[in-house]
């Protein structure tokens, strides 16, 4: 699976939007873009995934660049409960490697 | 519905002892994964089961580590002759499908293993 690059940490103010970037310049045409987050003392939690088009769900939005070499996870209105480590992961369709490879992620701090 | 359940939630053991960690995946999920996370570190893949296929053991750090999945459901991760560097949170995840690229993993809360 291709690698991703994320900032180590970001800060946000409560009730403001947050844009978490991810670079994946070596992405292949069959790689899905996944985002997970890990709250303190918990296991990771699925957030959203996409292939080419932007995606929205109740938790967040995923904006994918036209060339797919980068993506942005958007939290529309950050709350204190959104403070977590956010992981951007590529997963190949039909790939021989079944597991997800987690990098170091972005630690998001939310200030009241 | 019930999520992924792991037991025990905490385990303290002495160096050299064997430990067994249990994972009950979500019913009907065909894929099961074990990861571990040392303090302040990222997730390290250990082993992956998918249906009746041979497990992917490529992440197991040594032959002291083994895992089995009985009846395509419950899984047990066994660590023999534990060492202090085995201290970590051991996380289990399951997913309803595998190989599509779209599969979502559902994680348990983990077992905190402390080796004294």
Tab-separated table of C-alpha atoms in Angstrom:
chain	number	residue	atom	x	y	z
A	1	UNK	CA	0.000	0.000	0.000
A	2	UNK	CA	1.195	3.513	-0.822
A	3	UNK	CA	2.334	5.782	2.000
A	4	UNK	CA	0.657	8.875	3.411
A	5	UNK	CA	2.088	12.021	5.006
A	6	UNK	CA	0.264	13.986	7.684
A	7	UNK	CA	1.265	16.839	10.008
A	8	UNK	CA	2.201	15.612	13.462
A	9	UNK	CA	-0.221	17.906	15.244
A	10	UNK	CA	-2.852	20.583	14.706
A	11	UNK	CA	-4.849	22.869	16.931
A	12	UNK	CA	-8.394	24.075	16.545
A	13	UNK	CA	-10.877	26.175	18.448
A	14	UNK	CA	-14.125	24.682	19.568
A	15	UNK	CA	-17.071	25.186	17.186
A	16	UNK	CA	-14.784	26.124	14.293
A	17	UNK	CA	-14.174	23.986	11.193
A	18	UNK	CA	-11.038	21.849	11.046
A	19	UNK	CA	-9.236	20.801	7.879
A	20	UNK	CA	-6.864	17.881	8.354
A	21	UNK	CA	-4.578	17.383	5.332
A	22	UNK	CA	-3.066	14.184	3.992
A	23	UNK	CA	-0.613	13.776	1.131
A	24	UNK	CA	-0.467	10.525	-0.807
A	25	UNK	CA	1.476	11.361	-3.956
A	26	UNK	CA	2.140	7.696	-4.846
A	27	UNK	CA	-1.501	6.646	-4.655
A	28	UNK	CA	-2.586	4.115	-7.261
A	29	UNK	CA	-5.855	4.035	-9.134
A	30	UNK	CA	-7.184	1.199	-6.971
A	31	UNK	CA	-6.350	2.726	-3.585
A	32	UNK	CA	-9.193	3.822	-1.354
A	33	UNK	CA	-8.536	6.674	1.087
A	34	UNK	CA	-9.602	5.869	4.643
A	35	UNK	CA	-9.666	8.007	7.769
A	36	UNK	CA	-9.767	6.680	11.304
A	37	UNK	CA	-9.448	8.478	14.599
A	38	UNK	CA	-8.321	7.328	18.008
A	39	UNK	CA	-9.634	9.047	21.097
A	40	UNK	CA	-7.546	8.815	24.262
A	41	UNK	CA	-7.548	5.333	25.813
A	42	UNK	CA	-9.748	3.885	23.071
A	43	UNK	CA	-9.309	1.774	19.967
A	44	UNK	CA	-9.373	3.499	16.584
A	45	UNK	CA	-12.745	4.426	15.141
A	46	UNK	CA	-13.693	4.525	11.448
A	47	UNK	CA	-14.503	8.027	10.226
A	48	UNK	CA	-14.915	8.018	6.463
A	49	UNK	CA	-13.496	6.666	3.215
A	50	UNK	CA	-13.579	7.552	-0.466
A	51	UNK	CA	-12.108	6.740	-3.858
A	52	UNK	CA	-12.444	9.699	-6.223
A	53	UNK	CA	-15.457	11.793	-5.305
A	54	UNK	CA	-15.926	13.881	-2.198
A	55	UNK	CA	-17.831	12.094	0.552
A	56	UNK	CA	-19.997	13.248	3.413
A	57	UNK	CA	-21.312	11.411	6.432
A	58	UNK	CA	-22.588	12.325	9.859
A	59	UNK	CA	-19.088	12.544	11.291
A	60	UNK	CA	-17.139	14.425	8.651
A	61	UNK	CA	-16.517	15.234	5.009
A	62	UNK	CA	-13.704	13.978	2.827
A	63	UNK	CA	-12.436	16.215	0.061
A	64	UNK	CA	-10.255	14.432	-2.507
A	65	UNK	CA	-8.043	16.368	-4.886
A	66	UNK	CA	-8.727	15.899	-8.569
A	67	UNK	CA	-5.372	14.172	-9.104
A	68	UNK	CA	-5.978	12.128	-5.895
A	69	UNK	CA	-2.515	12.948	-4.603
A	70	UNK	CA	-3.951	14.582	-1.509
A	71	UNK	CA	-7.106	14.642	0.553
A	72	UNK	CA	-8.567	16.648	3.414
A	73	UNK	CA	-10.730	15.484	6.266
A	74	UNK	CA	-13.135	18.217	7.268
A	75	UNK	CA	-14.772	18.437	10.664
A	76	UNK	CA	-17.408	21.094	10.171
A	77	UNK	CA	-17.676	22.187	13.782
A	78	UNK	CA	-15.040	20.890	16.153
A	79	UNK	CA	-16.054	19.880	19.642
A	80	UNK	CA	-13.866	18.968	22.589
A	81	UNK	CA	-14.776	15.329	21.941
A	82	UNK	CA	-13.085	15.536	18.536
A	83	UNK	CA	-9.670	15.786	20.195
A	84	UNK	CA	-7.945	12.636	18.944
A	85	UNK	CA	-5.238	11.253	16.683
A	86	UNK	CA	-6.485	11.168	13.085
A	87	UNK	CA	-5.040	8.592	10.706
A	88	UNK	CA	-5.128	8.793	6.915
A	89	UNK	CA	-4.644	5.344	5.355
A	90	UNK	CA	-4.641	3.968	1.820
A	91	UNK	CA	-6.173	0.574	1.187
A	92	UNK	CA	-5.832	-1.179	-2.130
A	93	UNK	CA	-8.811	-2.844	-3.760
A	94	UNK	CA	-8.045	-6.518	-4.059
A	95	UNK	CA	-4.619	-6.059	-2.543
A	96	UNK	CA	-2.753	-9.040	-1.172
A	97	UNK	CA	-2.223	-7.282	2.136
A	98	UNK	CA	-5.434	-7.473	4.107
A	99	UNK	CA	-4.569	-5.260	7.025
A	100	UNK	CA	-4.607	-1.475	7.320
A	101	UNK	CA	-1.209	0.112	7.872
A	102	UNK	CA	-1.448	2.928	10.411
A	103	UNK	CA	1.116	5.730	10.351
A	104	UNK	CA	1.680	8.230	13.138
A	105	UNK	CA	-1.364	10.345	12.290
A	106	UNK	CA	-2.196	13.922	13.261
A	107	UNK	CA	-2.889	14.722	16.879
A	108	UNK	CA	-5.740	17.225	16.956
A	109	UNK	CA	-6.138	19.447	19.991
A	110	UNK	CA	-9.382	21.398	20.423
A	111	UNK	CA	-9.362	24.502	22.590
A	112	UNK	CA	-12.530	25.691	24.324
B	1	UNK	CA	-25.566	-4.052	18.552
B	2	UNK	CA	-22.583	-5.550	20.334
B	3	UNK	CA	-19.191	-4.378	19.233
B	4	UNK	CA	-15.837	-6.106	19.332
B	5	UNK	CA	-15.221	-7.421	22.822
B	6	UNK	CA	-11.776	-8.027	24.280
B	7	UNK	CA	-10.834	-9.671	27.538
B	8	UNK	CA	-9.305	-9.110	29.923
B	9	UNK	CA	-9.235	-5.322	29.747
B	10	UNK	CA	-6.097	-5.308	31.869
B	11	UNK	CA	-3.512	-8.020	32.444
B	12	UNK	CA	-0.483	-7.836	34.698
B	13	UNK	CA	1.969	-10.702	34.462
B	14	UNK	CA	5.461	-11.588	35.471
B	15	UNK	CA	8.292	-11.847	33.000
B	16	UNK	CA	8.545	-15.361	31.617
B	17	UNK	CA	4.889	-16.267	32.092
B	18	UNK	CA	2.509	-17.065	29.229
B	19	UNK	CA	-0.603	-14.961	28.594
B	20	UNK	CA	-3.729	-15.405	26.496
B	21	UNK	CA	-5.745	-12.503	25.183
B	22	UNK	CA	-9.247	-13.039	23.847
B	23	UNK	CA	-11.204	-11.290	21.112
B	24	UNK	CA	-14.901	-11.722	20.315
B	25	UNK	CA	-15.535	-10.105	16.929
B	26	UNK	CA	-18.823	-8.703	15.732
B	27	UNK	CA	-21.095	-11.559	14.713
B	28	UNK	CA	-20.877	-12.323	11.014
B	29	UNK	CA	-17.611	-10.488	10.447
B	30	UNK	CA	-15.308	-12.635	8.361
B	31	UNK	CA	-12.053	-10.765	8.912
B	32	UNK	CA	-10.240	-10.371	12.221
B	33	UNK	CA	-7.100	-8.381	12.967
B	34	UNK	CA	-4.702	-8.052	15.883
B	35	UNK	CA	-2.622	-4.933	16.432
B	36	UNK	CA	-0.559	-3.707	19.327
B	37	UNK	CA	0.202	-0.189	20.448
B	38	UNK	CA	3.053	0.647	22.757
B	39	UNK	CA	2.786	3.752	24.917
B	40	UNK	CA	2.746	6.878	22.762
B	41	UNK	CA	3.316	4.903	19.581
B	42	UNK	CA	1.269	4.056	16.509
B	43	UNK	CA	-0.501	0.797	15.786
B	44	UNK	CA	1.664	-2.167	14.836
B	45	UNK	CA	0.004	-4.909	12.795
B	46	UNK	CA	0.400	-8.420	14.189
B	47	UNK	CA	-1.843	-10.924	12.396
B	48	UNK	CA	-4.901	-11.070	10.146
B	49	UNK	CA	-7.504	-13.797	9.644
B	50	UNK	CA	-9.888	-13.872	6.694
B	51	UNK	CA	-12.481	-16.612	6.470
B	52	UNK	CA	-10.930	-20.023	5.979
B	53	UNK	CA	-7.765	-18.683	4.363
B	54	UNK	CA	-4.378	-19.146	5.971
B	55	UNK	CA	-3.750	-16.229	8.353
B	56	UNK	CA	-1.328	-13.457	7.470
B	57	UNK	CA	1.240	-13.754	10.260
B	58	UNK	CA	3.719	-11.334	8.748
B	59	UNK	CA	3.483	-8.885	11.648
B	60	UNK	CA	4.193	-11.266	14.516
B	61	UNK	CA	7.425	-9.992	16.135
B	62	UNK	CA	8.763	-13.376	17.257
B	63	UNK	CA	7.871	-17.050	17.535
B	64	UNK	CA	6.719	-16.379	21.092
B	65	UNK	CA	3.589	-14.865	19.571
B	66	UNK	CA	0.816	-16.986	18.084
B	67	UNK	CA	-2.880	-16.621	17.425
B	68	UNK	CA	-5.751	-18.807	16.457
B	69	UNK	CA	-9.309	-18.249	15.422
B	70	UNK	CA	-11.712	-21.041	16.230
B	71	UNK	CA	-14.839	-21.636	14.193
B	72	UNK	CA	-14.311	-18.424	12.293
B	73	UNK	CA	-15.291	-16.400	15.321
B	74	UNK	CA	-13.416	-15.990	18.613
B	75	UNK	CA	-9.681	-15.423	18.440
B	76	UNK	CA	-6.975	-15.912	21.043
B	77	UNK	CA	-3.584	-14.231	20.944
B	78	UNK	CA	-0.988	-16.109	22.979
B	79	UNK	CA	2.316	-14.692	24.100
B	80	UNK	CA	4.752	-17.214	25.544
B	81	UNK	CA	7.573	-16.380	27.950
B	82	UNK	CA	6.544	-12.731	28.131
B	83	UNK	CA	9.196	-10.044	28.118
B	84	UNK	CA	8.971	-6.476	29.398
B	85	UNK	CA	9.023	-5.152	25.835
B	86	UNK	CA	5.745	-7.003	25.245
B	87	UNK	CA	3.991	-4.454	27.469
B	88	UNK	CA	1.473	-2.648	25.270
B	89	UNK	CA	-2.206	-2.331	24.451
B	90	UNK	CA	-3.297	-5.223	22.263
B	91	UNK	CA	-6.139	-4.248	19.967
B	92	UNK	CA	-8.455	-6.524	18.050
B	93	UNK	CA	-10.600	-5.464	15.101
B	94	UNK	CA	-13.086	-7.161	12.814
B	95	UNK	CA	-14.643	-6.284	9.485
B	96	UNK	CA	-17.570	-7.700	7.528
B	97	UNK	CA	-15.585	-8.004	4.330
B	98	UNK	CA	-12.021	-8.004	3.125
B	99	UNK	CA	-10.127	-7.380	-0.048
B	100	UNK	CA	-12.480	-4.752	-1.450
B	101	UNK	CA	-10.466	-1.762	-0.302
B	102	UNK	CA	-13.651	-0.378	1.233
B	103	UNK	CA	-13.700	-2.557	4.317
B	104	UNK	CA	-14.278	-0.771	7.602
B	105	UNK	CA	-12.517	-2.067	10.670
B	106	UNK	CA	-14.322	-2.062	14.001
B	107	UNK	CA	-11.947	-2.036	16.956
B	108	UNK	CA	-12.324	-3.250	20.501
B	109	UNK	CA	-11.128	-1.259	23.480
B	110	UNK	CA	-8.005	-3.359	23.809
B	111	UNK	CA	-6.183	-5.312	26.487
B	112	UNK	CA	-3.552	-3.411	28.431
B	113	UNK	CA	-0.731	-5.885	29.052
B	114	UNK	CA	1.880	-5.044	31.649
B	115	UNK	CA	4.865	-7.351	32.071
B	116	UNK	CA	6.718	-6.813	35.344
